[in-house]
């Protein structure tokens, strides 16, 4: 590790976050195998191949991987918590001040609205089916099945 300050985590998007993780690895000066050993010593699991894959993508890594990675890089507890907080902020849609309508964020995403509508229709259809709304009453009357077994 160098004597310079470690990079700070951005809380804007996953691409910037992973790029900052790459800078953190470079700052640490450790190989992937060394990171794996240091994570294990800190009580985490971080296989070297997982760390390499994590830094090779532009997707937001899982929280436990970020915790293991920043611990392996040698960050203090408060610095590690800043990385975890930034990850949560990105996972939850970014900083609140980034958009003026942060409270209505889901209304601007047609994919979520469509998924919600499909789920609602599915629940309504299941309820109607369970209530017998799709059965023909005449057919039910003609079928005179008994719930009692005949006595022998």
mmCIF file with all atom_site columns, C-alpha atoms in Angstrom:
data_model
loop_
_atom_site.group_PDB
_atom_site.id
_atom_site.type_symbol
_atom_site.label_atom_id
_atom_site.label_alt_id
_atom_site.label_comp_id
_atom_site.label_asym_id
_atom_site.label_entity_id
_atom_site.label_seq_id
_atom_site.pdbx_PDB_ins_code
_atom_site.Cartn_x
_atom_site.Cartn_y
_atom_site.Cartn_z
_atom_site.occupancy
_atom_site.B_iso_or_equiv
_atom_site.pdbx_formal_charge
_atom_site.auth_seq_id
_atom_site.auth_comp_id
_atom_site.auth_asym_id
_atom_site.auth_atom_id
_atom_site.pdbx_PDB_model_num
ATOM 1   C CA . UNK A 1 1   ? 0.000   0.000   0.000   1.00 0.00 ? 1   UNK A CA 1
ATOM 2   C CA . UNK A 1 2   ? 1.088   3.493   -0.666  1.00 0.00 ? 2   UNK A CA 1
ATOM 3   C CA . UNK A 1 3   ? 1.059   6.443   1.709   1.00 0.00 ? 3   UNK A CA 1
ATOM 4   C CA . UNK A 1 4   ? -1.465  8.337   -0.389  1.00 0.00 ? 4   UNK A CA 1
ATOM 5   C CA . UNK A 1 5   ? -5.123  8.326   0.574   1.00 0.00 ? 5   UNK A CA 1
ATOM 6   C CA . UNK A 1 6   ? -7.237  5.542   -0.914  1.00 0.00 ? 6   UNK A CA 1
ATOM 7   C CA . UNK A 1 7   ? -9.756  6.432   -3.615  1.00 0.00 ? 7   UNK A CA 1
ATOM 8   C CA . UNK A 1 8   ? -13.186 7.447   -2.403  1.00 0.00 ? 8   UNK A CA 1
ATOM 9   C CA . UNK A 1 9   ? -16.287 5.595   -3.526  1.00 0.00 ? 9   UNK A CA 1
ATOM 10  C CA . UNK A 1 10  ? -18.650 7.308   -5.944  1.00 0.00 ? 10  UNK A CA 1
ATOM 11  C CA . UNK A 1 11  ? -22.372 6.938   -5.295  1.00 0.00 ? 11  UNK A CA 1
ATOM 12  C CA . UNK A 1 12  ? -23.552 7.758   -8.812  1.00 0.00 ? 12  UNK A CA 1
ATOM 13  C CA . UNK A 1 13  ? -23.721 4.501   -10.750 1.00 0.00 ? 13  UNK A CA 1
ATOM 14  C CA . UNK A 1 14  ? -22.378 0.958   -10.924 1.00 0.00 ? 14  UNK A CA 1
ATOM 15  C CA . UNK A 1 15  ? -19.863 1.686   -13.698 1.00 0.00 ? 15  UNK A CA 1
ATOM 16  C CA . UNK A 1 16  ? -18.184 4.461   -11.707 1.00 0.00 ? 16  UNK A CA 1
ATOM 17  C CA . UNK A 1 17  ? -18.287 2.343   -8.548  1.00 0.00 ? 17  UNK A CA 1
ATOM 18  C CA . UNK A 1 18  ? -16.508 -0.621  -10.159 1.00 0.00 ? 18  UNK A CA 1
ATOM 19  C CA . UNK A 1 19  ? -13.978 1.728   -11.768 1.00 0.00 ? 19  UNK A CA 1
ATOM 20  C CA . UNK A 1 20  ? -13.240 3.113   -8.300  1.00 0.00 ? 20  UNK A CA 1
ATOM 21  C CA . UNK A 1 21  ? -12.853 -0.459  -6.983  1.00 0.00 ? 21  UNK A CA 1
ATOM 22  C CA . UNK A 1 22  ? -10.243 -1.020  -9.708  1.00 0.00 ? 22  UNK A CA 1
ATOM 23  C CA . UNK A 1 23  ? -8.429  2.122   -8.553  1.00 0.00 ? 23  UNK A CA 1
ATOM 24  C CA . UNK A 1 24  ? -8.618  0.837   -4.975  1.00 0.00 ? 24  UNK A CA 1
ATOM 25  C CA . UNK A 1 25  ? -6.968  -2.433  -6.021  1.00 0.00 ? 25  UNK A CA 1
ATOM 26  C CA . UNK A 1 26  ? -4.229  -0.488  -7.801  1.00 0.00 ? 26  UNK A CA 1
ATOM 27  C CA . UNK A 1 27  ? -3.819  1.698   -4.697  1.00 0.00 ? 27  UNK A CA 1
ATOM 28  C CA . UNK A 1 28  ? -3.434  -1.392  -2.506  1.00 0.00 ? 28  UNK A CA 1
ATOM 29  C CA . UNK A 1 29  ? -0.680  -2.781  -4.735  1.00 0.00 ? 29  UNK A CA 1
ATOM 30  C CA . UNK A 1 30  ? -1.890  -6.324  -4.012  1.00 0.00 ? 30  UNK A CA 1
ATOM 31  C CA . UNK A 1 31  ? -2.398  -9.189  -6.425  1.00 0.00 ? 31  UNK A CA 1
ATOM 32  C CA . UNK A 1 32  ? -5.678  -11.065 -6.591  1.00 0.00 ? 32  UNK A CA 1
ATOM 33  C CA . UNK A 1 33  ? -4.132  -13.982 -4.664  1.00 0.00 ? 33  UNK A CA 1
ATOM 34  C CA . UNK A 1 34  ? -2.878  -11.615 -1.971  1.00 0.00 ? 34  UNK A CA 1
ATOM 35  C CA . UNK A 1 35  ? -6.341  -10.063 -1.749  1.00 0.00 ? 35  UNK A CA 1
ATOM 36  C CA . UNK A 1 36  ? -7.832  -13.536 -1.302  1.00 0.00 ? 36  UNK A CA 1
ATOM 37  C CA . UNK A 1 37  ? -5.444  -14.314 1.583   1.00 0.00 ? 37  UNK A CA 1
ATOM 38  C CA . UNK A 1 38  ? -6.003  -10.960 3.287   1.00 0.00 ? 38  UNK A CA 1
ATOM 39  C CA . UNK A 1 39  ? -9.781  -11.303 2.992   1.00 0.00 ? 39  UNK A CA 1
ATOM 40  C CA . UNK A 1 40  ? -9.565  -14.731 4.621   1.00 0.00 ? 40  UNK A CA 1
ATOM 41  C CA . UNK A 1 41  ? -7.433  -13.292 7.431   1.00 0.00 ? 41  UNK A CA 1
ATOM 42  C CA . UNK A 1 42  ? -10.098 -10.602 7.944   1.00 0.00 ? 42  UNK A CA 1
ATOM 43  C CA . UNK A 1 43  ? -12.826 -13.255 8.207   1.00 0.00 ? 43  UNK A CA 1
ATOM 44  C CA . UNK A 1 44  ? -14.251 -12.890 4.689   1.00 0.00 ? 44  UNK A CA 1
ATOM 45  C CA . UNK A 1 45  ? -14.432 -15.113 1.653   1.00 0.00 ? 45  UNK A CA 1
ATOM 46  C CA . UNK A 1 46  ? -13.074 -13.604 -1.555  1.00 0.00 ? 46  UNK A CA 1
ATOM 47  C CA . UNK A 1 47  ? -11.749 -16.122 -4.076  1.00 0.00 ? 47  UNK A CA 1
ATOM 48  C CA . UNK A 1 48  ? -9.208  -14.493 -6.373  1.00 0.00 ? 48  UNK A CA 1
ATOM 49  C CA . UNK A 1 49  ? -11.246 -15.453 -9.453  1.00 0.00 ? 49  UNK A CA 1
ATOM 50  C CA . UNK A 1 50  ? -14.343 -13.798 -7.984  1.00 0.00 ? 50  UNK A CA 1
ATOM 51  C CA . UNK A 1 51  ? -12.417 -10.592 -7.306  1.00 0.00 ? 51  UNK A CA 1
ATOM 52  C CA . UNK A 1 52  ? -11.055 -10.590 -10.861 1.00 0.00 ? 52  UNK A CA 1
ATOM 53  C CA . UNK A 1 53  ? -14.505 -11.195 -12.317 1.00 0.00 ? 53  UNK A CA 1
ATOM 54  C CA . UNK A 1 54  ? -16.013 -8.480  -10.112 1.00 0.00 ? 54  UNK A CA 1
ATOM 55  C CA . UNK A 1 55  ? -13.504 -5.902  -11.372 1.00 0.00 ? 55  UNK A CA 1
ATOM 56  C CA . UNK A 1 56  ? -13.884 -7.052  -14.974 1.00 0.00 ? 56  UNK A CA 1
ATOM 57  C CA . UNK A 1 57  ? -17.583 -6.208  -15.129 1.00 0.00 ? 57  UNK A CA 1
ATOM 58  C CA . UNK A 1 58  ? -19.533 -2.988  -14.915 1.00 0.00 ? 58  UNK A CA 1
ATOM 59  C CA . UNK A 1 59  ? -22.277 -4.402  -12.689 1.00 0.00 ? 59  UNK A CA 1
ATOM 60  C CA . UNK A 1 60  ? -22.690 -3.538  -9.042  1.00 0.00 ? 60  UNK A CA 1
ATOM 61  C CA . UNK A 1 61  ? -21.095 -6.317  -6.953  1.00 0.00 ? 61  UNK A CA 1
ATOM 62  C CA . UNK A 1 62  ? -22.876 -7.929  -4.014  1.00 0.00 ? 62  UNK A CA 1
ATOM 63  C CA . UNK A 1 63  ? -22.470 -6.220  -0.677  1.00 0.00 ? 63  UNK A CA 1
ATOM 64  C CA . UNK A 1 64  ? -20.534 -9.085  0.925   1.00 0.00 ? 64  UNK A CA 1
ATOM 65  C CA . UNK A 1 65  ? -18.020 -9.007  -1.943  1.00 0.00 ? 65  UNK A CA 1
ATOM 66  C CA . UNK A 1 66  ? -17.493 -5.270  -1.521  1.00 0.00 ? 66  UNK A CA 1
ATOM 67  C CA . UNK A 1 67  ? -17.013 -5.749  2.242   1.00 0.00 ? 67  UNK A CA 1
ATOM 68  C CA . UNK A 1 68  ? -14.458 -8.508  1.678   1.00 0.00 ? 68  UNK A CA 1
ATOM 69  C CA . UNK A 1 69  ? -12.661 -6.561  -1.041  1.00 0.00 ? 69  UNK A CA 1
ATOM 70  C CA . UNK A 1 70  ? -12.276 -3.294  0.877   1.00 0.00 ? 70  UNK A CA 1
ATOM 71  C CA . UNK A 1 71  ? -11.182 -5.189  3.996   1.00 0.00 ? 71  UNK A CA 1
ATOM 72  C CA . UNK A 1 72  ? -8.575  -7.063  1.949   1.00 0.00 ? 72  UNK A CA 1
ATOM 73  C CA . UNK A 1 73  ? -7.325  -3.785  0.471   1.00 0.00 ? 73  UNK A CA 1
ATOM 74  C CA . UNK A 1 74  ? -6.580  -2.597  4.017   1.00 0.00 ? 74  UNK A CA 1
ATOM 75  C CA . UNK A 1 75  ? -9.150  0.136   4.525   1.00 0.00 ? 75  UNK A CA 1
ATOM 76  C CA . UNK A 1 76  ? -10.073 1.304   8.018   1.00 0.00 ? 76  UNK A CA 1
ATOM 77  C CA . UNK A 1 77  ? -13.576 0.549   9.307   1.00 0.00 ? 77  UNK A CA 1
ATOM 78  C CA . UNK A 1 78  ? -14.899 4.050   8.569   1.00 0.00 ? 78  UNK A CA 1
ATOM 79  C CA . UNK A 1 79  ? -13.473 3.979   5.032   1.00 0.00 ? 79  UNK A CA 1
ATOM 80  C CA . UNK A 1 80  ? -14.909 0.513   4.413   1.00 0.00 ? 80  UNK A CA 1
ATOM 81  C CA . UNK A 1 81  ? -18.314 1.692   5.648   1.00 0.00 ? 81  UNK A CA 1
ATOM 82  C CA . UNK A 1 82  ? -18.211 4.578   3.150   1.00 0.00 ? 82  UNK A CA 1
ATOM 83  C CA . UNK A 1 83  ? -17.823 2.027   0.336   1.00 0.00 ? 83  UNK A CA 1
ATOM 84  C CA . UNK A 1 84  ? -20.714 -0.058  1.635   1.00 0.00 ? 84  UNK A CA 1
ATOM 85  C CA . UNK A 1 85  ? -22.911 3.037   2.025   1.00 0.00 ? 85  UNK A CA 1
ATOM 86  C CA . UNK A 1 86  ? -22.107 4.128   -1.534  1.00 0.00 ? 86  UNK A CA 1
ATOM 87  C CA . UNK A 1 87  ? -22.993 0.666   -2.813  1.00 0.00 ? 87  UNK A CA 1
ATOM 88  C CA . UNK A 1 88  ? -26.370 0.770   -1.032  1.00 0.00 ? 88  UNK A CA 1
ATOM 89  C CA . UNK A 1 89  ? -27.068 4.237   -2.437  1.00 0.00 ? 89  UNK A CA 1
ATOM 90  C CA . UNK A 1 90  ? -26.404 3.023   -5.978  1.00 0.00 ? 90  UNK A CA 1
ATOM 91  C CA . UNK A 1 91  ? -28.429 -0.159  -5.465  1.00 0.00 ? 91  UNK A CA 1
ATOM 92  C CA . UNK A 1 92  ? -31.370 1.930   -4.248  1.00 0.00 ? 92  UNK A CA 1
ATOM 93  C CA . UNK A 1 93  ? -31.346 4.172   -7.291  1.00 0.00 ? 93  UNK A CA 1
ATOM 94  C CA . UNK A 1 94  ? -28.627 6.711   -6.672  1.00 0.00 ? 94  UNK A CA 1
ATOM 95  C CA . UNK A 1 95  ? -28.430 9.800   -4.483  1.00 0.00 ? 95  UNK A CA 1
ATOM 96  C CA . UNK A 1 96  ? -31.760 11.502  -3.710  1.00 0.00 ? 96  UNK A CA 1
ATOM 97  C CA . UNK A 1 97  ? -30.591 14.903  -4.974  1.00 0.00 ? 97  UNK A CA 1
ATOM 98  C CA . UNK A 1 98  ? -29.716 13.493  -8.395  1.00 0.00 ? 98  UNK A CA 1
ATOM 99  C CA . UNK A 1 99  ? -33.297 13.761  -9.615  1.00 0.00 ? 99  UNK A CA 1
ATOM 100 C CA . UNK A 1 100 ? -35.972 16.266  -8.595  1.00 0.00 ? 100 UNK A CA 1
ATOM 101 C CA . UNK A 1 101 ? -38.617 13.538  -8.387  1.00 0.00 ? 101 UNK A CA 1
ATOM 102 C CA . UNK A 1 102 ? -36.689 11.024  -6.331  1.00 0.00 ? 102 UNK A CA 1
ATOM 103 C CA . UNK A 1 103 ? -39.795 10.065  -4.349  1.00 0.00 ? 103 UNK A CA 1
ATOM 104 C CA . UNK A 1 104 ? -41.645 9.091   -7.543  1.00 0.00 ? 104 UNK A CA 1
ATOM 105 C CA . UNK A 1 105 ? -38.702 7.307   -9.100  1.00 0.00 ? 105 UNK A CA 1
ATOM 106 C CA . UNK A 1 106 ? -40.631 4.111   -9.898  1.00 0.00 ? 106 UNK A CA 1
ATOM 107 C CA . UNK A 1 107 ? -43.181 5.965   -12.032 1.00 0.00 ? 107 UNK A CA 1
ATOM 108 C CA . UNK A 1 108 ? -40.453 6.920   -14.478 1.00 0.00 ? 108 UNK A CA 1
ATOM 109 C CA . UNK A 1 109 ? -39.507 3.293   -15.119 1.00 0.00 ? 109 UNK A CA 1
ATOM 110 C CA . UNK A 1 110 ? -41.929 1.591   -17.498 1.00 0.00 ? 110 UNK A CA 1
ATOM 111 C CA . UNK A 1 111 ? -40.426 -1.837  -16.836 1.00 0.00 ? 111 UNK A CA 1
ATOM 112 C CA . UNK A 1 112 ? -41.358 -1.716  -13.163 1.00 0.00 ? 112 UNK A CA 1
ATOM 113 C CA . UNK A 1 113 ? -44.812 -0.339  -13.890 1.00 0.00 ? 113 UNK A CA 1
ATOM 114 C CA . UNK A 1 114 ? -45.460 -3.096  -16.419 1.00 0.00 ? 114 UNK A CA 1
ATOM 115 C CA . UNK A 1 115 ? -44.212 -5.768  -14.038 1.00 0.00 ? 115 UNK A CA 1
ATOM 116 C CA . UNK A 1 116 ? -46.465 -4.393  -11.302 1.00 0.00 ? 116 UNK A CA 1
ATOM 117 C CA . UNK A 1 117 ? -49.472 -4.353  -13.616 1.00 0.00 ? 117 UNK A CA 1
ATOM 118 C CA . UNK A 1 118 ? -48.828 -7.927  -14.757 1.00 0.00 ? 118 UNK A CA 1
ATOM 119 C CA . UNK A 1 119 ? -48.506 -9.069  -11.141 1.00 0.00 ? 119 UNK A CA 1
ATOM 120 C CA . UNK A 1 120 ? -51.762 -7.313  -10.209 1.00 0.00 ? 120 UNK A CA 1
ATOM 121 C CA . UNK A 1 121 ? -53.652 -8.876  -13.114 1.00 0.00 ? 121 UNK A CA 1
ATOM 122 C CA . UNK A 1 122 ? -52.278 -12.298 -12.161 1.00 0.00 ? 122 UNK A CA 1
ATOM 123 C CA . UNK A 1 123 ? -53.436 -11.919 -8.567  1.00 0.00 ? 123 UNK A CA 1
ATOM 124 C CA . UNK A 1 124 ? -56.888 -10.748 -9.664  1.00 0.00 ? 124 UNK A CA 1
ATOM 125 C CA . UNK A 1 125 ? -57.282 -13.649 -12.108 1.00 0.00 ? 125 UNK A CA 1
ATOM 126 C CA . UNK A 1 126 ? -56.167 -16.151 -9.490  1.00 0.00 ? 126 UNK A CA 1
ATOM 127 C CA . UNK A 1 127 ? -58.667 -14.758 -6.994  1.00 0.00 ? 127 UNK A CA 1
ATOM 128 C CA . UNK A 1 128 ? -61.497 -14.794 -9.515  1.00 0.00 ? 128 UNK A CA 1
ATOM 129 C CA . UNK A 1 129 ? -60.675 -18.349 -10.496 1.00 0.00 ? 129 UNK A CA 1
ATOM 130 C CA . UNK A 1 130 ? -60.567 -19.499 -6.879  1.00 0.00 ? 130 UNK A CA 1
ATOM 131 C CA . UNK A 1 131 ? -63.936 -17.839 -6.255  1.00 0.00 ? 131 UNK A CA 1
ATOM 132 C CA . UNK A 1 132 ? -65.460 -19.774 -9.151  1.00 0.00 ? 132 UNK A CA 1
ATOM 133 C CA . UNK A 1 133 ? -66.060 -16.823 -11.430 1.00 0.00 ? 133 UNK A CA 1
ATOM 134 C CA . UNK A 1 134 ? -65.012 -18.827 -14.490 1.00 0.00 ? 134 UNK A CA 1
ATOM 135 C CA . UNK A 1 135 ? -67.198 -21.895 -13.932 1.00 0.00 ? 135 UNK A CA 1
ATOM 136 C CA . UNK A 1 136 ? -70.517 -22.443 -15.618 1.00 0.00 ? 136 UNK A CA 1
ATOM 137 C CA . UNK A 1 137 ? -73.235 -22.719 -12.969 1.00 0.00 ? 137 UNK A CA 1
ATOM 138 C CA . UNK A 1 138 ? -75.327 -25.025 -15.160 1.00 0.00 ? 138 UNK A CA 1
ATOM 139 C CA . UNK A 1 139 ? -72.441 -27.453 -15.450 1.00 0.00 ? 139 UNK A CA 1
ATOM 140 C CA . UNK A 1 140 ? -71.971 -27.421 -11.696 1.00 0.00 ? 140 UNK A CA 1
ATOM 141 C CA . UNK A 1 141 ? -75.683 -28.164 -11.165 1.00 0.00 ? 141 UNK A CA 1
ATOM 142 C CA . UNK A 1 142 ? -75.636 -31.108 -13.605 1.00 0.00 ? 142 UNK A CA 1
ATOM 143 C CA . UNK A 1 143 ? -72.631 -32.664 -11.938 1.00 0.00 ? 143 UNK A CA 1
ATOM 144 C CA . UNK A 1 144 ? -74.113 -34.161 -8.836  1.00 0.00 ? 144 UNK A CA 1
ATOM 145 C CA . UNK A 1 145 ? -71.051 -35.476 -7.160  1.00 0.00 ? 145 UNK A CA 1
ATOM 146 C CA . UNK A 1 146 ? -71.193 -36.398 -3.552  1.00 0.00 ? 146 UNK A CA 1
ATOM 147 C CA . UNK A 1 147 ? -68.534 -35.673 -1.033  1.00 0.00 ? 147 UNK A CA 1
ATOM 148 C CA . UNK A 1 148 ? -69.679 -38.680 0.998   1.00 0.00 ? 148 UNK A CA 1
ATOM 149 C CA . UNK A 1 149 ? -68.554 -42.173 0.186   1.00 0.00 ? 149 UNK A CA 1
ATOM 150 C CA . UNK A 1 150 ? -71.304 -44.812 -0.082  1.00 0.00 ? 150 UNK A CA 1
ATOM 151 C CA . UNK A 1 151 ? -71.610 -47.146 2.862   1.00 0.00 ? 151 UNK A CA 1
ATOM 152 C CA . UNK A 1 152 ? -70.833 -50.770 2.241   1.00 0.00 ? 152 UNK A CA 1
#
